[in-house]
Amino acid sequence: GAVVSQHPSWVICKSGTSVKIECRSLDFQATTMFWYRQFPKQSLMLMATSNEGSKATYEQGVEKDKFLINHASLTLSTLTVTSAHPEDSSFYICSAQGGGGVYTQYFGPGTRLTVL
Amino acid sequence: DQQVKQNSPSLSVQEGRISILNCDYTNSMFDYFLWYKKYPAEGPTFLISISSIKDKNEDGRFTVFLNKSAKHLSLHIVPSQPGDSAVYFCAASAMYGGSQGNLIFGKGTKLSVKP
């Protein structure tokens, strides 16, 4: 149980385009979903927290107009990187909370974004 | 200011022996702690957690110990297996501090278990 999927697993796009990443909780309802970013050889950095049906809460330094988060249902959250630039290239990981352990976050497999 | 610290970036252990991964934290509001295992280019996998009302939690080969007075926790893996080789992240959360359970991660410790 407590499986989280992400799609796509990797994406290459041109600078200036927008990219949407989906995060789904497959076998439980996620009251809260989180979006992280990981740079090479560094820890996970929380970008934003989203609750179903409400606006996401962004961490300091994260541009909410650039990283659009939609949490339309208890099993789906999306992250859209708008007008992507090479510096947005990174590994994006989502997690979902509300599974077997109430406070435990279960992570998706991640999405590798490369912006040319 | 790093609230969760994993001071050993790497650890090498012989197969069959015990692996001990350490984690220190500074925020006394943290009341829930988790360990995750991560392979390159994959999302973290939840291993084990512990609430601040306990000092030990065991699940198979994995045991987490919490010393609240020292603000220290450790993950013991025994016996260690080559498949345990990965990066281990310690994470902490202040569930009753209004943070919605946001996890604060350490920088990770890369464990290598040698046959």
PDB file of C-alpha atoms in Angstrom:
ATOM      1  CA  GLY A   1       0.000   0.000   0.000  1.00  0.00           C
ATOM      2  CA  ALA A   2       0.813   3.732   0.017  1.00  0.00           C
ATOM      3  CA  VAL A   3       1.983   3.971  -3.571  1.00  0.00           C
ATOM      4  CA  VAL A   4       2.613   7.323  -5.197  1.00  0.00           C
ATOM      5  CA  SER A   5       3.233   7.707  -8.900  1.00  0.00           C
ATOM      6  CA  GLN A   6       4.655  10.562 -10.919  1.00  0.00           C
ATOM      7  CA  HIS A   7       4.389  11.269 -14.599  1.00  0.00           C
ATOM      8  CA  PRO A   8       6.464  11.788 -16.607  1.00  0.00           C
ATOM      9  CA  SER A   9       9.567  10.175 -15.137  1.00  0.00           C
ATOM     10  CA  TRP A  10      11.757  12.382 -17.282  1.00  0.00           C
ATOM     11  CA  VAL A  11      11.214  15.273 -19.647  1.00  0.00           C
ATOM     12  CA  ILE A  12      13.403  17.395 -21.890  1.00  0.00           C
ATOM     13  CA  CYS A  13      12.040  20.709 -23.060  1.00  0.00           C
ATOM     14  CA  LYS A  14      13.145  23.908 -24.726  1.00  0.00           C
ATOM     15  CA  SER A  15      13.717  27.076 -22.768  1.00  0.00           C
ATOM     16  CA  GLY A  16      10.535  29.154 -22.494  1.00  0.00           C
ATOM     17  CA  THR A  17       8.098  26.270 -22.618  1.00  0.00           C
ATOM     18  CA  SER A  18       5.943  25.017 -19.748  1.00  0.00           C
ATOM     19  CA  VAL A  19       6.054  21.538 -18.293  1.00  0.00           C
ATOM     20  CA  LYS A  20       3.400  19.800 -16.206  1.00  0.00           C
ATOM     21  CA  ILE A  21       4.253  17.036 -13.759  1.00  0.00           C
ATOM     22  CA  GLU A  22       1.542  14.862 -12.253  1.00  0.00           C
ATOM     23  CA  CYS A  23       1.587  13.232  -8.849  1.00  0.00           C
ATOM     24  CA  ARG A  24      -0.968  10.605  -7.943  1.00  0.00           C
ATOM     25  CA  SER A  25      -1.629   8.605  -4.808  1.00  0.00           C
ATOM     26  CA  LEU A  26      -2.736   5.256  -6.170  1.00  0.00           C
ATOM     27  CA  ASP A  27      -4.178   3.438  -3.196  1.00  0.00           C
ATOM     28  CA  PHE A  28      -4.986   6.063  -0.618  1.00  0.00           C
ATOM     29  CA  GLN A  29      -6.452   9.512  -0.359  1.00  0.00           C
ATOM     30  CA  ALA A  30      -3.828  12.163   0.164  1.00  0.00           C
ATOM     31  CA  THR A  31      -5.051  15.029   2.273  1.00  0.00           C
ATOM     32  CA  THR A  32      -1.765  16.825   1.743  1.00  0.00           C
ATOM     33  CA  MET A  33       0.761  16.645  -1.041  1.00  0.00           C
ATOM     34  CA  PHE A  34       4.241  18.091  -1.057  1.00  0.00           C
ATOM     35  CA  TRP A  35       6.575  19.057  -3.867  1.00  0.00           C
ATOM     36  CA  TYR A  36      10.339  18.817  -3.451  1.00  0.00           C
ATOM     37  CA  ARG A  37      13.310  19.595  -5.589  1.00  0.00           C
ATOM     38  CA  GLN A  38      16.669  17.899  -5.347  1.00  0.00           C
ATOM     39  CA  PHE A  39      19.905  19.228  -6.743  1.00  0.00           C
ATOM     40  CA  PRO A  40      22.771  16.807  -7.367  1.00  0.00           C
ATOM     41  CA  LYS A  41      24.342  15.529  -4.168  1.00  0.00           C
ATOM     42  CA  GLN A  42      22.076  17.652  -2.026  1.00  0.00           C
ATOM     43  CA  SER A  43      19.131  16.998   0.202  1.00  0.00           C
ATOM     44  CA  LEU A  44      15.496  17.363  -0.695  1.00  0.00           C
ATOM     45  CA  MET A  45      14.276  20.946  -0.656  1.00  0.00           C
ATOM     46  CA  LEU A  46      10.604  21.498   0.050  1.00  0.00           C
ATOM     47  CA  MET A  47       9.054  23.799  -2.525  1.00  0.00           C
ATOM     48  CA  ALA A  48       5.410  23.855  -1.542  1.00  0.00           C
ATOM     49  CA  THR A  49       2.653  22.152   0.382  1.00  0.00           C
ATOM     50  CA  SER A  50      -0.822  21.696  -1.011  1.00  0.00           C
ATOM     51  CA  ASN A  51      -4.102  20.600   0.464  1.00  0.00           C
ATOM     52  CA  GLU A  52      -6.909  19.388  -1.731  1.00  0.00           C
ATOM     53  CA  GLY A  53      -9.123  22.231  -2.875  1.00  0.00           C
ATOM     54  CA  SER A  54      -7.034  25.054  -1.479  1.00  0.00           C
ATOM     55  CA  LYS A  55      -4.114  27.176  -2.579  1.00  0.00           C
ATOM     56  CA  ALA A  56      -0.643  25.818  -2.125  1.00  0.00           C
ATOM     57  CA  THR A  57       1.680  27.179   0.534  1.00  0.00           C
ATOM     58  CA  TYR A  58       5.056  27.995  -0.953  1.00  0.00           C
ATOM     59  CA  GLU A  59       8.358  27.975   0.870  1.00  0.00           C
ATOM     60  CA  GLN A  60      10.400  31.122   1.050  1.00  0.00           C
ATOM     61  CA  GLY A  61      12.264  31.793  -2.152  1.00  0.00           C
ATOM     62  CA  VAL A  62      10.017  29.656  -4.341  1.00  0.00           C
ATOM     63  CA  GLU A  63       8.211  31.670  -7.022  1.00  0.00           C
ATOM     64  CA  LYS A  64       4.555  30.715  -6.972  1.00  0.00           C
ATOM     65  CA  ASP A  65       3.943  32.228 -10.409  1.00  0.00           C
ATOM     66  CA  LYS A  66       6.673  30.072 -11.844  1.00  0.00           C
ATOM     67  CA  PHE A  67       5.821  26.839 -10.103  1.00  0.00           C
ATOM     68  CA  LEU A  68       2.055  26.458 -10.338  1.00  0.00           C
ATOM     69  CA  ILE A  69       0.549  23.816  -8.108  1.00  0.00           C
ATOM     70  CA  ASN A  70      -2.947  22.444  -8.427  1.00  0.00           C
ATOM     71  CA  HIS A  71      -4.387  19.897  -6.024  1.00  0.00           C
ATOM     72  CA  ALA A  72      -7.685  19.147  -7.695  1.00  0.00           C
ATOM     73  CA  SER A  73      -8.558  15.942  -5.900  1.00  0.00           C
ATOM     74  CA  LEU A  74      -7.476  13.758  -3.016  1.00  0.00           C
ATOM     75  CA  THR A  75      -5.421  11.625  -5.370  1.00  0.00           C
ATOM     76  CA  LEU A  76      -3.920  14.123  -7.808  1.00  0.00           C
ATOM     77  CA  SER A  77      -1.633  17.113  -7.593  1.00  0.00           C
ATOM     78  CA  THR A  78       0.143  18.794 -10.491  1.00  0.00           C
ATOM     79  CA  LEU A  79       3.215  20.986 -10.658  1.00  0.00           C
ATOM     80  CA  THR A  80       3.592  23.183 -13.726  1.00  0.00           C
ATOM     81  CA  VAL A  81       6.959  24.766 -14.355  1.00  0.00           C
ATOM     82  CA  THR A  82       6.094  27.810 -16.437  1.00  0.00           C
ATOM     83  CA  SER A  83       8.487  29.406 -18.903  1.00  0.00           C
ATOM     84  CA  ALA A  84      11.184  26.943 -17.958  1.00  0.00           C
ATOM     85  CA  HIS A  85      14.830  27.945 -18.072  1.00  0.00           C
ATOM     86  CA  PRO A  86      17.994  25.838 -17.839  1.00  0.00           C
ATOM     87  CA  GLU A  87      18.366  26.689 -14.158  1.00  0.00           C
ATOM     88  CA  ASP A  88      15.033  24.948 -13.534  1.00  0.00           C
ATOM     89  CA  SER A  89      16.626  21.670 -14.587  1.00  0.00           C
ATOM     90  CA  SER A  90      16.426  19.431 -11.565  1.00  0.00           C
ATOM     91  CA  PHE A  91      14.906  16.331 -10.042  1.00  0.00           C
ATOM     92  CA  TYR A  92      11.365  17.042  -8.829  1.00  0.00           C
ATOM     93  CA  ILE A  93       9.775  14.710  -6.319  1.00  0.00           C
ATOM     94  CA  CYS A  94       6.291  14.741  -4.869  1.00  0.00           C
ATOM     95  CA  SER A  95       5.059  13.115  -1.703  1.00  0.00           C
ATOM     96  CA  ALA A  96       1.628  12.401  -0.305  1.00  0.00           C
ATOM     97  CA  GLN A  97       0.419  12.237   3.244  1.00  0.00           C
ATOM     98  CA  GLY A  98      -2.652  10.470   4.482  1.00  0.00           C
ATOM     99  CA  GLY A  99      -1.668   6.868   3.925  1.00  0.00           C
ATOM    100  CA  GLY A 100      -1.023   4.052   6.395  1.00  0.00           C
ATOM    101  CA  GLY A 101       0.845   6.217   8.888  1.00  0.00           C
ATOM    102  CA  VAL A 102      -0.995   9.464   9.370  1.00  0.00           C
ATOM    103  CA  TYR A 103       2.079  11.654   9.420  1.00  0.00           C
ATOM    104  CA  THR A 104       4.260   9.653   7.109  1.00  0.00           C
ATOM    105  CA  GLN A 105       4.914  11.027   3.656  1.00  0.00           C
ATOM    106  CA  TYR A 106       5.135   8.569   0.802  1.00  0.00           C
ATOM    107  CA  PHE A 107       7.200   9.686  -2.127  1.00  0.00           C
ATOM    108  CA  GLY A 108       6.788   9.367  -5.833  1.00  0.00           C
ATOM    109  CA  PRO A 109       9.645   8.111  -8.014  1.00  0.00           C
ATOM    110  CA  GLY A 110      10.594  11.616  -9.127  1.00  0.00           C
ATOM    111  CA  THR A 111      10.723  13.471 -12.435  1.00  0.00           C
ATOM    112  CA  ARG A 112      13.972  14.482 -14.072  1.00  0.00           C
ATOM    113  CA  LEU A 113      13.499  17.800 -15.876  1.00  0.00           C
ATOM    114  CA  THR A 114      16.117  18.998 -18.330  1.00  0.00           C
ATOM    115  CA  VAL A 115      15.626  22.400 -19.914  1.00  0.00           C
ATOM    116  CA  LEU A 116      17.756  23.052 -22.982  1.00  0.00           C
TER     117      LEU A 116
ATOM    118  CA  ASP B   1      20.678  27.121   9.893  1.00  0.00           C
ATOM    119  CA  GLN B   2      20.430  23.387   9.493  1.00  0.00           C
ATOM    120  CA  GLN B   3      17.807  21.951  11.813  1.00  0.00           C
ATOM    121  CA  VAL B   4      18.484  18.329  10.951  1.00  0.00           C
ATOM    122  CA  LYS B   5      22.079  17.223  10.640  1.00  0.00           C
ATOM    123  CA  GLN B   6      23.616  14.048   9.375  1.00  0.00           C
ATOM    124  CA  ASN B   7      27.272  14.660  10.014  1.00  0.00           C
ATOM    125  CA  SER B   8      28.594  11.581   8.266  1.00  0.00           C
ATOM    126  CA  PRO B   9      28.267  11.915   4.505  1.00  0.00           C
ATOM    127  CA  SER B  10      29.248   8.302   4.021  1.00  0.00           C
ATOM    128  CA  LEU B  11      29.564   5.011   5.874  1.00  0.00           C
ATOM    129  CA  SER B  12      31.083   1.722   4.790  1.00  0.00           C
ATOM    130  CA  VAL B  13      30.157  -1.524   6.521  1.00  0.00           C
ATOM    131  CA  GLN B  14      30.886  -5.189   5.959  1.00  0.00           C
ATOM    132  CA  GLU B  15      27.995  -7.438   5.045  1.00  0.00           C
ATOM    133  CA  GLY B  16      26.458  -9.072   8.102  1.00  0.00           C
ATOM    134  CA  ARG B  17      27.670  -6.392  10.495  1.00  0.00           C
ATOM    135  CA  ILE B  18      25.660  -3.599  12.036  1.00  0.00           C
ATOM    136  CA  SER B  19      25.195  -0.248  10.286  1.00  0.00           C
ATOM    137  CA  ILE B  20      24.560   2.720  12.540  1.00  0.00           C
ATOM    138  CA  LEU B  21      23.437   5.953  10.944  1.00  0.00           C
ATOM    139  CA  ASN B  22      23.232   9.037  13.109  1.00  0.00           C
ATOM    140  CA  CYS B  23      21.121  12.154  13.017  1.00  0.00           C
ATOM    141  CA  ASP B  24      21.025  15.235  15.234  1.00  0.00           C
ATOM    142  CA  TYR B  25      18.403  17.929  15.382  1.00  0.00           C
ATOM    143  CA  THR B  26      18.202  21.355  16.930  1.00  0.00           C
ATOM    144  CA  ASN B  27      14.496  22.188  16.994  1.00  0.00           C
ATOM    145  CA  SER B  28      12.905  21.009  20.237  1.00  0.00           C
ATOM    146  CA  MET B  29       9.472  21.306  18.588  1.00  0.00           C
ATOM    147  CA  PHE B  30      10.163  18.257  16.414  1.00  0.00           C
ATOM    148  CA  ASP B  31       8.018  15.387  17.604  1.00  0.00           C
ATOM    149  CA  TYR B  32       8.046  12.917  14.747  1.00  0.00           C
ATOM    150  CA  PHE B  33      11.080  11.462  13.042  1.00  0.00           C
ATOM    151  CA  LEU B  34      11.457   9.341   9.949  1.00  0.00           C
ATOM    152  CA  TRP B  35      14.145   7.544   8.026  1.00  0.00           C
ATOM    153  CA  TYR B  36      14.050   7.230   4.262  1.00  0.00           C
ATOM    154  CA  LYS B  37      16.222   5.255   1.894  1.00  0.00           C
ATOM    155  CA  LYS B  38      16.991   6.638  -1.528  1.00  0.00           C
ATOM    156  CA  TYR B  39      18.569   5.232  -4.659  1.00  0.00           C
ATOM    157  CA  PRO B  40      19.895   7.572  -7.368  1.00  0.00           C
ATOM    158  CA  ALA B  41      17.203   9.017  -9.641  1.00  0.00           C
ATOM    159  CA  GLU B  42      14.414   7.560  -7.512  1.00  0.00           C
ATOM    160  CA  GLY B  43      12.117   8.962  -4.856  1.00  0.00           C
ATOM    161  CA  PRO B  44      12.839   8.240  -1.187  1.00  0.00           C
ATOM    162  CA  THR B  45      11.358   5.077   0.271  1.00  0.00           C
ATOM    163  CA  PHE B  46       9.946   5.226   3.769  1.00  0.00           C
ATOM    164  CA  LEU B  47      11.750   2.889   6.162  1.00  0.00           C
ATOM    165  CA  ILE B  48      10.736   3.536   9.726  1.00  0.00           C
ATOM    166  CA  SER B  49       9.488   6.309  11.964  1.00  0.00           C
ATOM    167  CA  ILE B  50       9.327   7.170  15.630  1.00  0.00           C
ATOM    168  CA  SER B  51       7.185   9.492  17.666  1.00  0.00           C
ATOM    169  CA  SER B  52       8.710  11.590  20.411  1.00  0.00           C
ATOM    170  CA  ILE B  53       6.732   9.666  23.026  1.00  0.00           C
ATOM    171  CA  LYS B  54       8.880   6.619  22.307  1.00  0.00           C
ATOM    172  CA  ASP B  55      12.596   6.006  22.508  1.00  0.00           C
ATOM    173  CA  LYS B  56      12.773   2.951  20.290  1.00  0.00           C
ATOM    174  CA  ASN B  57      10.926   1.491  17.343  1.00  0.00           C
ATOM    175  CA  GLU B  58      11.808  -1.739  15.627  1.00  0.00           C
ATOM    176  CA  ASP B  59      10.797  -3.184  12.288  1.00  0.00           C
ATOM    177  CA  GLY B  60      12.629  -6.280  11.144  1.00  0.00           C
ATOM    178  CA  ARG B  61      16.278  -5.470  10.604  1.00  0.00           C
ATOM    179  CA  PHE B  62      15.704  -1.756  11.203  1.00  0.00           C
ATOM    180  CA  THR B  63      15.612  -0.124  14.625  1.00  0.00           C
ATOM    181  CA  VAL B  64      15.404   3.577  15.307  1.00  0.00           C
ATOM    182  CA  PHE B  65      16.493   4.979  18.652  1.00  0.00           C
ATOM    183  CA  LEU B  66      15.529   8.426  19.875  1.00  0.00           C
ATOM    184  CA  ASN B  67      17.331  10.333  22.624  1.00  0.00           C
ATOM    185  CA  LYS B  68      15.279  13.460  23.172  1.00  0.00           C
ATOM    186  CA  SER B  69      17.547  14.988  25.763  1.00  0.00           C
ATOM    187  CA  ALA B  70      20.471  14.786  23.368  1.00  0.00           C
ATOM    188  CA  LYS B  71      18.301  15.629  20.348  1.00  0.00           C
ATOM    189  CA  HIS B  72      19.771  12.621  18.640  1.00  0.00           C
ATOM    190  CA  LEU B  73      18.397   9.676  16.771  1.00  0.00           C
ATOM    191  CA  SER B  74      20.021   6.737  15.107  1.00  0.00           C
ATOM    192  CA  LEU B  75      19.062   4.030  12.668  1.00  0.00           C
ATOM    193  CA  HIS B  76      20.490   0.570  13.230  1.00  0.00           C
ATOM    194  CA  ILE B  77      20.483  -1.979  10.447  1.00  0.00           C
ATOM    195  CA  VAL B  78      21.426  -5.485  11.458  1.00  0.00           C
ATOM    196  CA  PRO B  79      22.537  -7.565   9.751  1.00  0.00           C
ATOM    197  CA  SER B  80      23.557  -5.250   6.916  1.00  0.00           C
ATOM    198  CA  GLN B  81      23.088  -6.541   3.385  1.00  0.00           C
ATOM    199  CA  PRO B  82      24.573  -5.331   0.081  1.00  0.00           C
ATOM    200  CA  GLY B  83      21.063  -4.323  -1.011  1.00  0.00           C
ATOM    201  CA  ASP B  84      21.007  -1.815   1.843  1.00  0.00           C
ATOM    202  CA  SER B  85      23.570   0.279  -0.007  1.00  0.00           C
ATOM    203  CA  ALA B  86      21.850   3.607  -0.654  1.00  0.00           C
ATOM    204  CA  VAL B  87      21.592   7.130   0.707  1.00  0.00           C
ATOM    205  CA  TYR B  88      19.704   7.334   3.986  1.00  0.00           C
ATOM    206  CA  PHE B  89      17.879  10.512   4.915  1.00  0.00           C
ATOM    207  CA  CYS B  90      16.783  11.442   8.377  1.00  0.00           C
ATOM    208  CA  ALA B  91      13.698  13.677   8.519  1.00  0.00           C
ATOM    209  CA  ALA B  92      11.908  15.480  11.312  1.00  0.00           C
ATOM    210  CA  SER B  93       8.517  17.075  11.676  1.00  0.00           C
ATOM    211  CA  ALA B  94       6.744  19.289  14.202  1.00  0.00           C
ATOM    212  CA  MET B  95       3.223  17.958  13.937  1.00  0.00           C
ATOM    213  CA  TYR B  96       1.773  20.231  16.583  1.00  0.00           C
ATOM    214  CA  GLY B  97       3.583  23.358  15.547  1.00  0.00           C
ATOM    215  CA  GLY B  98       1.242  24.282  12.735  1.00  0.00           C
ATOM    216  CA  SER B  99       3.618  23.119  10.049  1.00  0.00           C
ATOM    217  CA  GLN B 100       1.184  20.591   8.534  1.00  0.00           C
ATOM    218  CA  GLY B 101       3.742  17.890   8.976  1.00  0.00           C
ATOM    219  CA  ASN B 102       6.374  19.426   6.737  1.00  0.00           C
ATOM    220  CA  LEU B 103       9.464  17.295   6.800  1.00  0.00           C
ATOM    221  CA  ILE B 104      12.876  18.794   7.365  1.00  0.00           C
ATOM    222  CA  PHE B 105      15.535  16.559   5.852  1.00  0.00           C
ATOM    223  CA  GLY B 106      19.142  16.019   6.719  1.00  0.00           C
ATOM    224  CA  LYS B 107      21.673  15.951   3.894  1.00  0.00           C
ATOM    225  CA  GLY B 108      21.851  12.181   3.880  1.00  0.00           C
ATOM    226  CA  THR B 109      24.433   9.498   4.583  1.00  0.00           C
ATOM    227  CA  LYS B 110      25.592   7.236   1.813  1.00  0.00           C
ATOM    228  CA  LEU B 111      25.800   3.675   3.117  1.00  0.00           C
ATOM    229  CA  SER B 112      27.931   1.128   1.310  1.00  0.00           C
ATOM    230  CA  VAL B 113      27.645  -2.472   2.427  1.00  0.00           C
ATOM    231  CA  LYS B 114      30.504  -4.574   1.125  1.00  0.00           C
ATOM    232  CA  PRO B 115      30.151  -8.301   0.514  1.00  0.00           C
TER     233      PRO B 115
END
